[in-house]
Coordinates of C-alpha atoms in Angstrom, one line a residue:
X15 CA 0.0 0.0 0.0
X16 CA 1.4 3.4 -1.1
X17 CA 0.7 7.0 0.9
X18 CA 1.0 10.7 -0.4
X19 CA 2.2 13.2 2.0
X20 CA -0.4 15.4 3.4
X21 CA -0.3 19.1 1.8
X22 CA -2.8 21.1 3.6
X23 CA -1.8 24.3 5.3
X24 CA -2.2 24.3 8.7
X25 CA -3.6 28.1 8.4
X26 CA -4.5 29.8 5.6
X27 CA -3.8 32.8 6.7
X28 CA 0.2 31.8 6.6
X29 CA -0.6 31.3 3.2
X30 CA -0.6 34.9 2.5
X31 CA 2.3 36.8 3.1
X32 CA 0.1 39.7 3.6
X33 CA -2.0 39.2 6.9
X34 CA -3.0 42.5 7.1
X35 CA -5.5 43.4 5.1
X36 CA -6.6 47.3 4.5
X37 CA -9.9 48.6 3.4
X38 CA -11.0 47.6 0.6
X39 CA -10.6 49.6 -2.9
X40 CA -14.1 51.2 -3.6
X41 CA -15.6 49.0 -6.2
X42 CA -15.4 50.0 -10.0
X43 CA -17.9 51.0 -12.6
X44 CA -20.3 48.4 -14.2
X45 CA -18.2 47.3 -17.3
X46 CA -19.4 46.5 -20.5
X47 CA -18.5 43.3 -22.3
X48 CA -16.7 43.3 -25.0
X49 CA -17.8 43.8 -28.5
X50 CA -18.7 41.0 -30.7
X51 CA -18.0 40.1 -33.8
X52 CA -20.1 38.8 -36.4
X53 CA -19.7 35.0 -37.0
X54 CA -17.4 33.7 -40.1
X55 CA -16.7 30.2 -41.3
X56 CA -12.8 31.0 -41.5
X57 CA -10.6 31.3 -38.8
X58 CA -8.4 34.7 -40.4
X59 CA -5.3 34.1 -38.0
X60 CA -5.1 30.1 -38.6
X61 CA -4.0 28.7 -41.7
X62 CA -4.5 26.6 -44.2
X63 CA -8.1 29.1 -43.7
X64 CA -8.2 31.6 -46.6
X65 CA -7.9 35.2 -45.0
X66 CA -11.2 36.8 -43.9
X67 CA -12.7 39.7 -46.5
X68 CA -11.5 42.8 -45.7
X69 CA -15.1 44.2 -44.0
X70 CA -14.6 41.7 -41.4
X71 CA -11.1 42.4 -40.7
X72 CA -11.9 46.3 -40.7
X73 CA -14.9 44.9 -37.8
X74 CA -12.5 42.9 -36.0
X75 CA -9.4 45.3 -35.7
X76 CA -12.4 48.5 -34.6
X77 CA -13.5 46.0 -31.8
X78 CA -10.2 45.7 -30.7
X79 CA -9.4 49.6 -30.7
X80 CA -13.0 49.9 -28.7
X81 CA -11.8 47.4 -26.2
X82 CA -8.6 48.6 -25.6
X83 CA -9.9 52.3 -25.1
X84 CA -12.9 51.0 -22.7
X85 CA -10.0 49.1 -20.9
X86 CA -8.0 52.7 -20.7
X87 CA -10.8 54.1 -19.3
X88 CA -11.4 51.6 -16.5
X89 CA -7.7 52.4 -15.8
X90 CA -8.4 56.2 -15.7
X91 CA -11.4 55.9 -13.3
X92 CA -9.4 53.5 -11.1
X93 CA -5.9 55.8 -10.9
X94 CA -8.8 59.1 -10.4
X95 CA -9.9 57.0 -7.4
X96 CA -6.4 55.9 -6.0
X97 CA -5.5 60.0 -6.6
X98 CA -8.5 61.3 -4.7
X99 CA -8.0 59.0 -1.8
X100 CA -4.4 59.5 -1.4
X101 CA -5.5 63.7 -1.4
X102 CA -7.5 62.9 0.5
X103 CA -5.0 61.2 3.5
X104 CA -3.2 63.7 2.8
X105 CA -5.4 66.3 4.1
X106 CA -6.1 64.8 7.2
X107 CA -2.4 63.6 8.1
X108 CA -1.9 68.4 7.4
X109 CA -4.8 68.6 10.0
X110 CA -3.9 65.2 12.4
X111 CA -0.5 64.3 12.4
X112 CA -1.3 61.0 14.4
X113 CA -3.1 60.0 11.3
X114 CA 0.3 60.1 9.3
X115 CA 1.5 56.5 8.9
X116 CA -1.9 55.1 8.5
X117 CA -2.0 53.5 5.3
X118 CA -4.6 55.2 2.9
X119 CA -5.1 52.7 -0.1
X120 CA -4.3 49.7 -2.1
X121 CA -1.3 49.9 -4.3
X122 CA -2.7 50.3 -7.9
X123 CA -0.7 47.3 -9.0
X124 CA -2.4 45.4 -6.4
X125 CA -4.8 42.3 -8.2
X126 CA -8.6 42.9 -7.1
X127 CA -9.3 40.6 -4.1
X128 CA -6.1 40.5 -2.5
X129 CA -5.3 42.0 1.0
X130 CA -3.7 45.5 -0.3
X131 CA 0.3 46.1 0.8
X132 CA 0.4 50.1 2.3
X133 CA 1.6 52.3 -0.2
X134 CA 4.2 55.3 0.7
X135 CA 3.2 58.7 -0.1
X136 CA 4.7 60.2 -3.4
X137 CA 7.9 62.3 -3.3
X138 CA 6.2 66.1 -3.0
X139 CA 2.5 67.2 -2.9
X140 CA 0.7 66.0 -6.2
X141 CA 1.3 61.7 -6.9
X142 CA 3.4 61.4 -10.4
X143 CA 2.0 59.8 -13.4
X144 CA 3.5 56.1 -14.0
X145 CA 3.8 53.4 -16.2
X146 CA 0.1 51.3 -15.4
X147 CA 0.9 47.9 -14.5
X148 CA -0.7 45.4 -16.5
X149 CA -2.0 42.7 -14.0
X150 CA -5.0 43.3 -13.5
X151 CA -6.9 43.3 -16.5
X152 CA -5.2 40.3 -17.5
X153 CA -6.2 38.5 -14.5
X154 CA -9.5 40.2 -14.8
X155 CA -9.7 38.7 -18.9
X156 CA -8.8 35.4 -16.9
X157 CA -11.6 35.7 -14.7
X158 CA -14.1 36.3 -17.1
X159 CA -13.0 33.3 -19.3
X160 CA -13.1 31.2 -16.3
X161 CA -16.5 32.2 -15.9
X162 CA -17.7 31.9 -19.2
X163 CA -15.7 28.5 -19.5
X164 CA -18.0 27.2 -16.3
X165 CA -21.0 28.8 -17.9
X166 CA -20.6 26.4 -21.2
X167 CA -19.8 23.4 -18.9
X168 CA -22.6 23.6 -16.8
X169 CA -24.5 24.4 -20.2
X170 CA -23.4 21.1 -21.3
X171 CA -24.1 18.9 -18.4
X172 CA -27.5 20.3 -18.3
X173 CA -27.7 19.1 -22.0
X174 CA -26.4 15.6 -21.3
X175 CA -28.6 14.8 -18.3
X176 CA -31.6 13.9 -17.7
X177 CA -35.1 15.6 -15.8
X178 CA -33.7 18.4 -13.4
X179 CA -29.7 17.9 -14.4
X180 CA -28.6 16.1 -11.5
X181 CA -25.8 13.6 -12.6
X182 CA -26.4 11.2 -9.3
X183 CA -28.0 7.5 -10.3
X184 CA -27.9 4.6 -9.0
X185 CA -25.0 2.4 -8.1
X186 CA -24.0 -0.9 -6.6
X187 CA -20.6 -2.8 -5.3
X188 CA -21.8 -5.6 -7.1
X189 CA -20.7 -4.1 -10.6
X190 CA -17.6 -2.2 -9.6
X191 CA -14.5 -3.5 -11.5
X192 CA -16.8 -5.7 -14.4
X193 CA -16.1 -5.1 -18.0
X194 CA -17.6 -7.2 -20.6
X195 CA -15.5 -10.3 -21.3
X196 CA -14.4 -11.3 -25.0
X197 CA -14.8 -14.9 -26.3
X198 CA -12.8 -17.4 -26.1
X199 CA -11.0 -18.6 -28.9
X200 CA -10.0 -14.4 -29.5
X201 CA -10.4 -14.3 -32.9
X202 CA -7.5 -12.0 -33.5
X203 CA -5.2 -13.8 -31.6
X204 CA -3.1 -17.0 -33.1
X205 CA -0.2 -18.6 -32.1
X206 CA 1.6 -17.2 -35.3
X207 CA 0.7 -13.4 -33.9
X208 CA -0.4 -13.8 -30.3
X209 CA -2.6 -10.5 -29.0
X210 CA -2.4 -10.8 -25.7
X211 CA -3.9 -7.6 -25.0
X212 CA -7.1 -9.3 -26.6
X213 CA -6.7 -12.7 -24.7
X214 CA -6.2 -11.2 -21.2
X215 CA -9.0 -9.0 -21.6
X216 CA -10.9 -12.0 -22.8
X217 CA -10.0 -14.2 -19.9
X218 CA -8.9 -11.9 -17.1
X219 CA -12.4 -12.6 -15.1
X220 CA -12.3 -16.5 -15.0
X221 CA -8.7 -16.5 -13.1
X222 CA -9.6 -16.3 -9.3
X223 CA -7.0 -15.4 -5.9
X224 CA -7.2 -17.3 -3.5
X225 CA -6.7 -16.9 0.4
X226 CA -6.2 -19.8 2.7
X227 CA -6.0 -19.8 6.5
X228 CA -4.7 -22.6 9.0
X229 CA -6.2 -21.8 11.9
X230 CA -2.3 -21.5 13.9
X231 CA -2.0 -17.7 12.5
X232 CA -0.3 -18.7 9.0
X233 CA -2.0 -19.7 5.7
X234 CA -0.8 -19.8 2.4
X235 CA -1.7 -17.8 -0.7
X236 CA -3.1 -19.1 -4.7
X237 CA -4.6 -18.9 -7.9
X238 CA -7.5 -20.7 -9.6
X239 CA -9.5 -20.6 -12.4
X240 CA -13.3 -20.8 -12.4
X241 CA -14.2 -24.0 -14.7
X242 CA -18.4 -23.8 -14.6
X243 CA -21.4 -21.3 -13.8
X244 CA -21.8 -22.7 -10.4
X245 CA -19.0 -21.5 -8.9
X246 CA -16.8 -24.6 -9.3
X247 CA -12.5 -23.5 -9.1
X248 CA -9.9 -25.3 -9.8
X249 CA -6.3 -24.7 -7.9
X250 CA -3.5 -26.8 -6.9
X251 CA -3.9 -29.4 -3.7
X252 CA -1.1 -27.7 -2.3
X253 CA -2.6 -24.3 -1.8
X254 CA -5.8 -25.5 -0.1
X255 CA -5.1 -28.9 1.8
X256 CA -4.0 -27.0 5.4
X257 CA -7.6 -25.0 5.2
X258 CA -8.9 -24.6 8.4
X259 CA -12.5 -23.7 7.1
X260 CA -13.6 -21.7 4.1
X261 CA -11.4 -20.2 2.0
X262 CA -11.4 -16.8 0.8
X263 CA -11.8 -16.1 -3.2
X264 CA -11.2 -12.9 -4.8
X265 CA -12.6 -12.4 -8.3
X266 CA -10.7 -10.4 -10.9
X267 CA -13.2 -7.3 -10.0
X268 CA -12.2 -7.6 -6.3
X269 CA -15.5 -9.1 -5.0
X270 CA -15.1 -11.7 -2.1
X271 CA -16.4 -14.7 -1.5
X272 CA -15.9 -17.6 0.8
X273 CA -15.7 -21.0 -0.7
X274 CA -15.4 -24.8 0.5
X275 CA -13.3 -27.7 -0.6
X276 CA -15.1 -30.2 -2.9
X277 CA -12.2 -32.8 -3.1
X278 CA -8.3 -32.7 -2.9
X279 CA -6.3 -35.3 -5.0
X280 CA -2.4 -35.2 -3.5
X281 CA -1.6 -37.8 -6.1
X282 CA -1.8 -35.1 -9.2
X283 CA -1.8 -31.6 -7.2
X284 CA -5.2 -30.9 -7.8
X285 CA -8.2 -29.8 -6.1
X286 CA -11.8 -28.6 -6.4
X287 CA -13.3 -25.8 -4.4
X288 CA -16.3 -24.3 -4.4
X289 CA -17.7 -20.2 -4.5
X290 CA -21.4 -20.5 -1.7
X291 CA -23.7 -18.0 -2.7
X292 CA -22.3 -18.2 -6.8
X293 CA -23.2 -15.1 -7.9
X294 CA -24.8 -15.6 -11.7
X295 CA -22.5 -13.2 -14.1
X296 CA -19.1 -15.8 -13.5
X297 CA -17.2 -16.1 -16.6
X298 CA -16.0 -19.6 -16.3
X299 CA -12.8 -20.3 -18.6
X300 CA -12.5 -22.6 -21.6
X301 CA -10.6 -25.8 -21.5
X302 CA -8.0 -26.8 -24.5
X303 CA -6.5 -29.5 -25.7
X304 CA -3.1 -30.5 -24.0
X305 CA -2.3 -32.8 -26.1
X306 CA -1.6 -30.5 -28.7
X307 CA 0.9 -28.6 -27.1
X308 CA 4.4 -28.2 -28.9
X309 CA 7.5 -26.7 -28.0
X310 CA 7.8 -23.1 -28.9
X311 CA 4.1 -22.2 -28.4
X312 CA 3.2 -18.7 -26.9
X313 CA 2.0 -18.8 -23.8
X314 CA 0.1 -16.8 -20.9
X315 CA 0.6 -17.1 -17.4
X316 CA -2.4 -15.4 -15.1
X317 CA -2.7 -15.7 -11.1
X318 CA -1.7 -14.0 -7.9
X319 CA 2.2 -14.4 -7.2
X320 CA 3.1 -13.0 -4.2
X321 CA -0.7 -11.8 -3.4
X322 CA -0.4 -9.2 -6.6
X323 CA -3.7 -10.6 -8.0
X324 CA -4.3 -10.4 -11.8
X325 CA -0.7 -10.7 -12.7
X326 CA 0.1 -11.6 -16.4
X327 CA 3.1 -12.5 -17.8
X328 CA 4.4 -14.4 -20.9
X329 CA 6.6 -16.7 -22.6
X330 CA 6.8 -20.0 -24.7
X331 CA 6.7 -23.6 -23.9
X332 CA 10.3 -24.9 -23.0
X333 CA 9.4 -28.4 -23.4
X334 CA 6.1 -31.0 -22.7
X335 CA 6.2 -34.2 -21.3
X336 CA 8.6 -33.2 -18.8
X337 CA 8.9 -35.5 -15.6
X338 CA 8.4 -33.6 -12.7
X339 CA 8.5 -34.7 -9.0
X340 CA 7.4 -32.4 -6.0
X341 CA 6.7 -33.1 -2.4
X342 CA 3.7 -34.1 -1.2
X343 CA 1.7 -33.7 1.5
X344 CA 1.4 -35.0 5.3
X345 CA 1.1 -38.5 3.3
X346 CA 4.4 -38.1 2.3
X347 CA 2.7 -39.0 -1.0
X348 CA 5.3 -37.4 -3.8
X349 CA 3.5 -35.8 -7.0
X350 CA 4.8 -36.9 -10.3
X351 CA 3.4 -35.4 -13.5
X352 CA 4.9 -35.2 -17.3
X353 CA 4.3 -31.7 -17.1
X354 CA 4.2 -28.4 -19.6
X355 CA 7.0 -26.8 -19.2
X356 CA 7.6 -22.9 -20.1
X357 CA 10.0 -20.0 -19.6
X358 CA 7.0 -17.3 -18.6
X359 CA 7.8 -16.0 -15.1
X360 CA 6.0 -18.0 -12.2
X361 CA 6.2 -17.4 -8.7
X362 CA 4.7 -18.6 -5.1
X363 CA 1.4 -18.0 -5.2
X364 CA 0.5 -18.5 -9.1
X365 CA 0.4 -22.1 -7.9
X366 CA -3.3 -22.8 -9.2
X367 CA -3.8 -20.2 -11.8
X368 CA -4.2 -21.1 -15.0
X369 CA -2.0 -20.9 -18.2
X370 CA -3.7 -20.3 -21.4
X371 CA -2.5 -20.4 -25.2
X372 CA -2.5 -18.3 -27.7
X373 CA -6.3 -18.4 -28.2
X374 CA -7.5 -17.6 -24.8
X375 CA -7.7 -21.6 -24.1
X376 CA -6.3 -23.1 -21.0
X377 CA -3.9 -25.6 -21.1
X378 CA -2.6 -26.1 -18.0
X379 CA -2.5 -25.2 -14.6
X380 CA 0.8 -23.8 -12.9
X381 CA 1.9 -25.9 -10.1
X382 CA 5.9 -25.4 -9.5
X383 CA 9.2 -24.3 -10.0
X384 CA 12.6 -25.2 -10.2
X385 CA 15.1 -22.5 -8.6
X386 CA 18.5 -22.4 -6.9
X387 CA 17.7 -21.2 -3.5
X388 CA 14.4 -20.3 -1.4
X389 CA 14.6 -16.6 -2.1
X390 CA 15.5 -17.0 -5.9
X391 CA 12.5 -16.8 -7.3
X392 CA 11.3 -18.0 -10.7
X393 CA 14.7 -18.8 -13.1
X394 CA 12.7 -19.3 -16.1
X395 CA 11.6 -22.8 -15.3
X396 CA 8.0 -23.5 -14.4
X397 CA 6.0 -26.6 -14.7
X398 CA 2.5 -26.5 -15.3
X399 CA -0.2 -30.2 -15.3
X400 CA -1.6 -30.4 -18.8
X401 CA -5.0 -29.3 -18.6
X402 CA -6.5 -33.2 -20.0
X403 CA -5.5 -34.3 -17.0
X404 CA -7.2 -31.4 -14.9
X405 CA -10.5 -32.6 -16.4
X406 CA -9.9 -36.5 -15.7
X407 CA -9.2 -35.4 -12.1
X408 CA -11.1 -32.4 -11.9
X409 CA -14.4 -33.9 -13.1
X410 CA -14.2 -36.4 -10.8
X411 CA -14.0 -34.7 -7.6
X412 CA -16.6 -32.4 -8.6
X413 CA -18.5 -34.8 -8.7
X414 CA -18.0 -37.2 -5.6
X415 CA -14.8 -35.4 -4.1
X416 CA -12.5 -38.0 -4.6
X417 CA -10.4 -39.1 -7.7
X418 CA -9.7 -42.3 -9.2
X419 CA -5.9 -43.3 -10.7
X420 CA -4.6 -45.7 -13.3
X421 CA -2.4 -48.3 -11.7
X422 CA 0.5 -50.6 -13.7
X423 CA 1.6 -52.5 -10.3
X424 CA 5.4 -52.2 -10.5
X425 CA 8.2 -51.1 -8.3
X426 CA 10.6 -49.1 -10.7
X427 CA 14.7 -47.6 -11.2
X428 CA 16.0 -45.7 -13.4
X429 CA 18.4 -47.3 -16.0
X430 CA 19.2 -48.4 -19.4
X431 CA 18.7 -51.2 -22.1
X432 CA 20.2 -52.2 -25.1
X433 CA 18.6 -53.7 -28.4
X434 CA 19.0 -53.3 -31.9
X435 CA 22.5 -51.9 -31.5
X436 CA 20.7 -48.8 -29.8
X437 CA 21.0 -47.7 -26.4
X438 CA 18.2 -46.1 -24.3
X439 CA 17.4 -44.9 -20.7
X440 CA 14.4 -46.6 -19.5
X441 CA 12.4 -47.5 -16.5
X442 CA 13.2 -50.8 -15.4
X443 CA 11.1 -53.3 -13.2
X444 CA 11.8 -54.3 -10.0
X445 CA 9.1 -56.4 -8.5
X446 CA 5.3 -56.8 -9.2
X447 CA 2.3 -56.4 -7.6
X448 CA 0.3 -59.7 -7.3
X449 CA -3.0 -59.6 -9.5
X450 CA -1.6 -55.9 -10.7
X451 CA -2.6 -54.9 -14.4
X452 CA 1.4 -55.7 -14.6
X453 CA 1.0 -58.9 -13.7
X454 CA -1.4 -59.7 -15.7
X455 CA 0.4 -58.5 -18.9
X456 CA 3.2 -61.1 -17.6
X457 CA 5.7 -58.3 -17.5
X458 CA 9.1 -59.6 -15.3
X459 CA 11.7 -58.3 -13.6
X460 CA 14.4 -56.4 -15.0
X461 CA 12.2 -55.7 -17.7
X462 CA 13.3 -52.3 -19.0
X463 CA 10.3 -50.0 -20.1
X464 CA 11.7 -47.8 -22.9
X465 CA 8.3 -46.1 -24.3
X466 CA 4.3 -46.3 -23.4
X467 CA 2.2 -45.7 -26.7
X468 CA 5.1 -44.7 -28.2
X469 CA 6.5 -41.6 -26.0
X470 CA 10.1 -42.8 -24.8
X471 CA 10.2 -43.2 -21.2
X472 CA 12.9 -41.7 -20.1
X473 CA 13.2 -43.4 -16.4
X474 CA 11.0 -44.3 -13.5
X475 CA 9.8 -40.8 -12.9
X476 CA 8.7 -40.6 -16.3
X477 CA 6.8 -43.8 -16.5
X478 CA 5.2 -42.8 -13.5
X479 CA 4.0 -39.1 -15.1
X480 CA 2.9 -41.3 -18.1
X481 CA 0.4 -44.1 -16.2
X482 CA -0.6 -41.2 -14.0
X483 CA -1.8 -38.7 -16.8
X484 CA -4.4 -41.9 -18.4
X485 CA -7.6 -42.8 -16.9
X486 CA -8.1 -46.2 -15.0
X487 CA -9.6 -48.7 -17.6
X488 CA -7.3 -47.3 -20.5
X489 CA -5.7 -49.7 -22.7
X490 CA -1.9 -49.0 -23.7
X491 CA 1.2 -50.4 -24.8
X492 CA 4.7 -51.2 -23.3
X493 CA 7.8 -50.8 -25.5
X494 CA 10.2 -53.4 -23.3
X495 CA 13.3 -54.8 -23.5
X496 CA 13.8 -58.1 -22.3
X497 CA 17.2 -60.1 -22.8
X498 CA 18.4 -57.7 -25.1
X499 CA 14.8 -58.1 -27.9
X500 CA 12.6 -55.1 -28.0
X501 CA 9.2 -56.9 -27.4
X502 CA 5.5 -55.2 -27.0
X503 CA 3.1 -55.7 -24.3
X504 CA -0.6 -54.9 -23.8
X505 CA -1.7 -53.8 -20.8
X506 CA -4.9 -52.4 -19.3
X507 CA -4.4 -50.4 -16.6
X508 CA -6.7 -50.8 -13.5
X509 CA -8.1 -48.4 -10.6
X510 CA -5.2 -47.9 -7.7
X511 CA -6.0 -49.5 -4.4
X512 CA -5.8 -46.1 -2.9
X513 CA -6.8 -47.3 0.7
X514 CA -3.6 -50.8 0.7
X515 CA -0.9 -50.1 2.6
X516 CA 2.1 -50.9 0.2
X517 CA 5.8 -51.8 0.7
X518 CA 8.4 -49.1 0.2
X519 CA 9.4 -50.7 -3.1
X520 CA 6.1 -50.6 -4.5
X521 CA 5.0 -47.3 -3.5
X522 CA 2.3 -46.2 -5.5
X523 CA 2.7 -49.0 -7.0
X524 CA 4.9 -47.7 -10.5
X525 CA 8.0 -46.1 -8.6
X526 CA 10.6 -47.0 -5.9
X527 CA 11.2 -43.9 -3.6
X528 CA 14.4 -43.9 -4.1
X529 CA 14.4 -42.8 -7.8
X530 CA 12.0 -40.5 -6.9
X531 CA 14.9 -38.0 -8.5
X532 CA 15.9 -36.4 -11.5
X533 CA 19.6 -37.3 -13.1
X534 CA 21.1 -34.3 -11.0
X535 CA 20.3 -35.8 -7.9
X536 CA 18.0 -32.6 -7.5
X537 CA 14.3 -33.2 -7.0
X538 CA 12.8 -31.7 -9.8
X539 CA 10.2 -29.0 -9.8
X540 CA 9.7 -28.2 -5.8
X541 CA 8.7 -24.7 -4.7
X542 CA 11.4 -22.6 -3.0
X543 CA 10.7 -23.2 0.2
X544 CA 10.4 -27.4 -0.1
X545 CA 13.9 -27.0 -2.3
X546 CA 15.5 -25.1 0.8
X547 CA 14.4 -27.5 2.9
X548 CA 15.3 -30.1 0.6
X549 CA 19.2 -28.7 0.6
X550 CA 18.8 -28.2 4.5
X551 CA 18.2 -32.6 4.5
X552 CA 21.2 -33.1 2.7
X553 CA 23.4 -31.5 4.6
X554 CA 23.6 -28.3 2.5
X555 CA 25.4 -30.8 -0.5
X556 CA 24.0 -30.3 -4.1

């Protein structure tokens, strides 16, 4: 919040360097306003105008001369006035001589309606002539305009009013801050020539801020992005899962609203929450298609980092169907998603907002970053979970409050295979869950998973991201190495057990903990403060 310094005087009178005021100057004669001339299409002084006939310029120049010399006279009358009063002090300072350095009248430069400064007496008995200061009919001329200039506004405010000319109507805090909202696709927008202008004006009132409080004095802050008329938001697990109660919404228009958690899915970072009392002009957003994402694409980041609500910013996408692990919650559950990754600048408390294309469409939702330190910031490396994967998880806790997840049933590490005189990293299997969708498909151990449907798998973590991103029931294929042959394997992928207690090795099933890390040896895509933390567990080693 920003101040201004207060400017007020603390007494006007020390305004005025003269706080002694003397009698005032006795008032002038009624003047006349000046002479008009008649009206003429062409403006004679202002070209490219043709020059006025010579009739009208003989008009215009004797109005002049009859101003000027009604403006000498004024001067005459006023300097006969300021003569017969000094005369007249003069007289009775001859007959009182106590009356002698009383002031007797306003200086004649003086402007009308200022307290008058004494003026001394002339050098010998008769005032002399002098040059007539200018001032005041130029501040009088100034006057007058001013008046006429309030004259022709009130003129016009009468005219553009309606009844008796009041300009008061009605008003209501329910429609401060709306504009009409643009549809989405904008039209004039493309990924070829991107107008974001257009596209944030078309989606700036579906992205939401979000205000979370957990009951200890702390709380965190988000973004989200309203997905139907009634008042349904989507954000990021992460920003709403310590809630102690409702939690705060702020449309783009700054209207509040308290909302409630519908469902929370630690598994994918997502949750549902929900506006009560919906008002009925949301603009919910539209939903794309992740799966046609490329590299290079413009992109739009909107949310609330750092509590600065509305925030845009831009950039491309840096890559898609990047494996990205981050910390879960009190479950110790770790999120892994083959996220959307992009250069446009992210920071805490964007986490839930929503990144759109080029067209106004969403295809994501921003969820993390990687960065060097806790106080670095965003680097240029955010990670946002494809928006086809919102709606699988989204639609489902909107509609029961809990989410369902495919399940392979293998315990996984990183490595690589060989075949076909071609080396690859790949995610290869450890053990298997009994009666698992794995199992089933007769996969074995050291199996090494290279690709699913064709995407290469580029470890564990990936192959996890992959299984994660389909929906339970989905059919796919394993690209596998086995005893140095590259063999195929169906596989249909079943609902995770969500409420079994598993072994370490099989933890969710797809992923040993252990290679729950990048290459680096750096967990991939944690906020700053989980990163810190992260470093602080190590020992302070990268």
């Amino acid at each position: 919040m920003t101040t201004t310094p207060e400017n007020g005087a603390n007494d006007a009178a020390d305004q005025n360097p003269q706080t002694h005021p003397t009698q005032p100057l006795p008032p002038l004669g009624a003047t006349q306003p000046l002479p008009t001339t008649p009206a003429h299409p062409t403006n004679p002084f202002t070209p490219p105008h043709p020059a006025a006939p010579a009739d009208q310029r003989a008009a215009y120049e004797a109005a002049q001369r009859a101003a000027a010399a009604q403006q000498q006279a004024h001067m005459d009358q006023f300097e006969a006035v300021r003569r017969a009063q000094w005369e007249a002090a003069q007289r009775a300072s001859a007959q009182d001589p106590a009356t002698a350095q009383q002031p007797a009248a306003a200086y004649a430069g003086q402007p009308v309606g200022y307290p008058a400064q004494p003026a001394p007496a002339p050098q010998g008995g008769v005032p002399t002539q002098r040059r007539r200061n200018l001032w005041l009919p130029v501040t009088s001329a100034a006057a007058a305009a001013a008046i006429v200039a309030a004259v022709a506004t009130a003129g016009l405010t009468h005219a553009l009013s309606d009844g008796d000319g009041s300009v008061d109507r009605p008003a209501s805090l329910a429609t401060i801050g709306q504009t009409s909202n643009d549809t989405v696709p904008v039209a004039e927008s493309t990924s070829d020539d991107p107008n974001w202008e257009a596209v944030a004006k078309a989606v700036q009132q579906s992205v939401v801020a979000i205000q979370v409080s957990d009951g200890n004095g702390g709380g965190a802050q988000g973004s989200g992005v309203i997905i139907d008329d009634e008042g349904h938001i989507v954000t990021n697990n992460h920003v709403v899962a310590g809630a102690d109660g409702d939690v705060q919404v702020t449309l783009t228009d700054g209207r509040l609203f308290d909302a409630t958690v519908v469902g929370l899915d630690p598994t994918t970072d997502l949750a549902v929450i929900k506006l009560k009392d919906a008002p009925d002009d949301l603009k919910p957003s539209a939903l794309g298609d992740s799966s046609k994402v490329i590299v290079g694409q413009p992109v739009m980041a909107v949310g609330n980092p750092l509590g600065l609500a509305n925030t845009v910013t831009t950039g491309i996408v840096s890559a898609i169907d990047r494996p990205v692990s981050t910390a879960g919650d009190a479950s110790n559950e770790a999120t892994v998603t083959n996220a959307i990754q992009i250069d446009a600048a992210v920071n805490p408390g964007n986490s839930g907002g929503p990144l759109f294309d080029a067209t106004g469409k969403v295809i994501g939702i921003n969820s993390s970053i990687a960065t060097l330190s806790s106080e670095s910031g965003s680097i240029g490396l955010g990670f946002a979970i494809p928006v086809d994967l919102v709606k699988n998880i989204a639609s489902q806790l909107v509609e029961d409050g809990t989410a369902e997840h495919a399940f392979l049933g293998v315990g996984l590490s990183d490595g690589t295979a060989t075949a076909d005189g071609v080396t690859r990293r790949g995610a290869v299997v450890e053990n298997i869950t009994e009666g698992s969708p794995a199992a089933k498909a007769k996969l074995q151990a050291k199996d090494a998973i290279v690709a699913i449907d064709g995407k290469a798998v580029g470890g564990a973590e990936s192959l996890t991201a992959y299984v994660r991103s389909l929906a339970s029931g989905e059919k796919s294929t394993l690209t596998v190495v086995r005893d140095g042959k590259t063999v195929e394997v169906d596989v249909t992928l079943a609902v995770r057990p969500e409420n079994v207690q598993q072994a370490p090795q099989e933890q969710q099933g797809e992923q040993a903990p252990e290679d729950q890390q990048g290459g680096s040896g750096i967990p991939d895509g944690m906020t700053p403060e989980q990163l810190w933390e992260w470093f602080q567990q190590q020992g302070g080693q990268g």
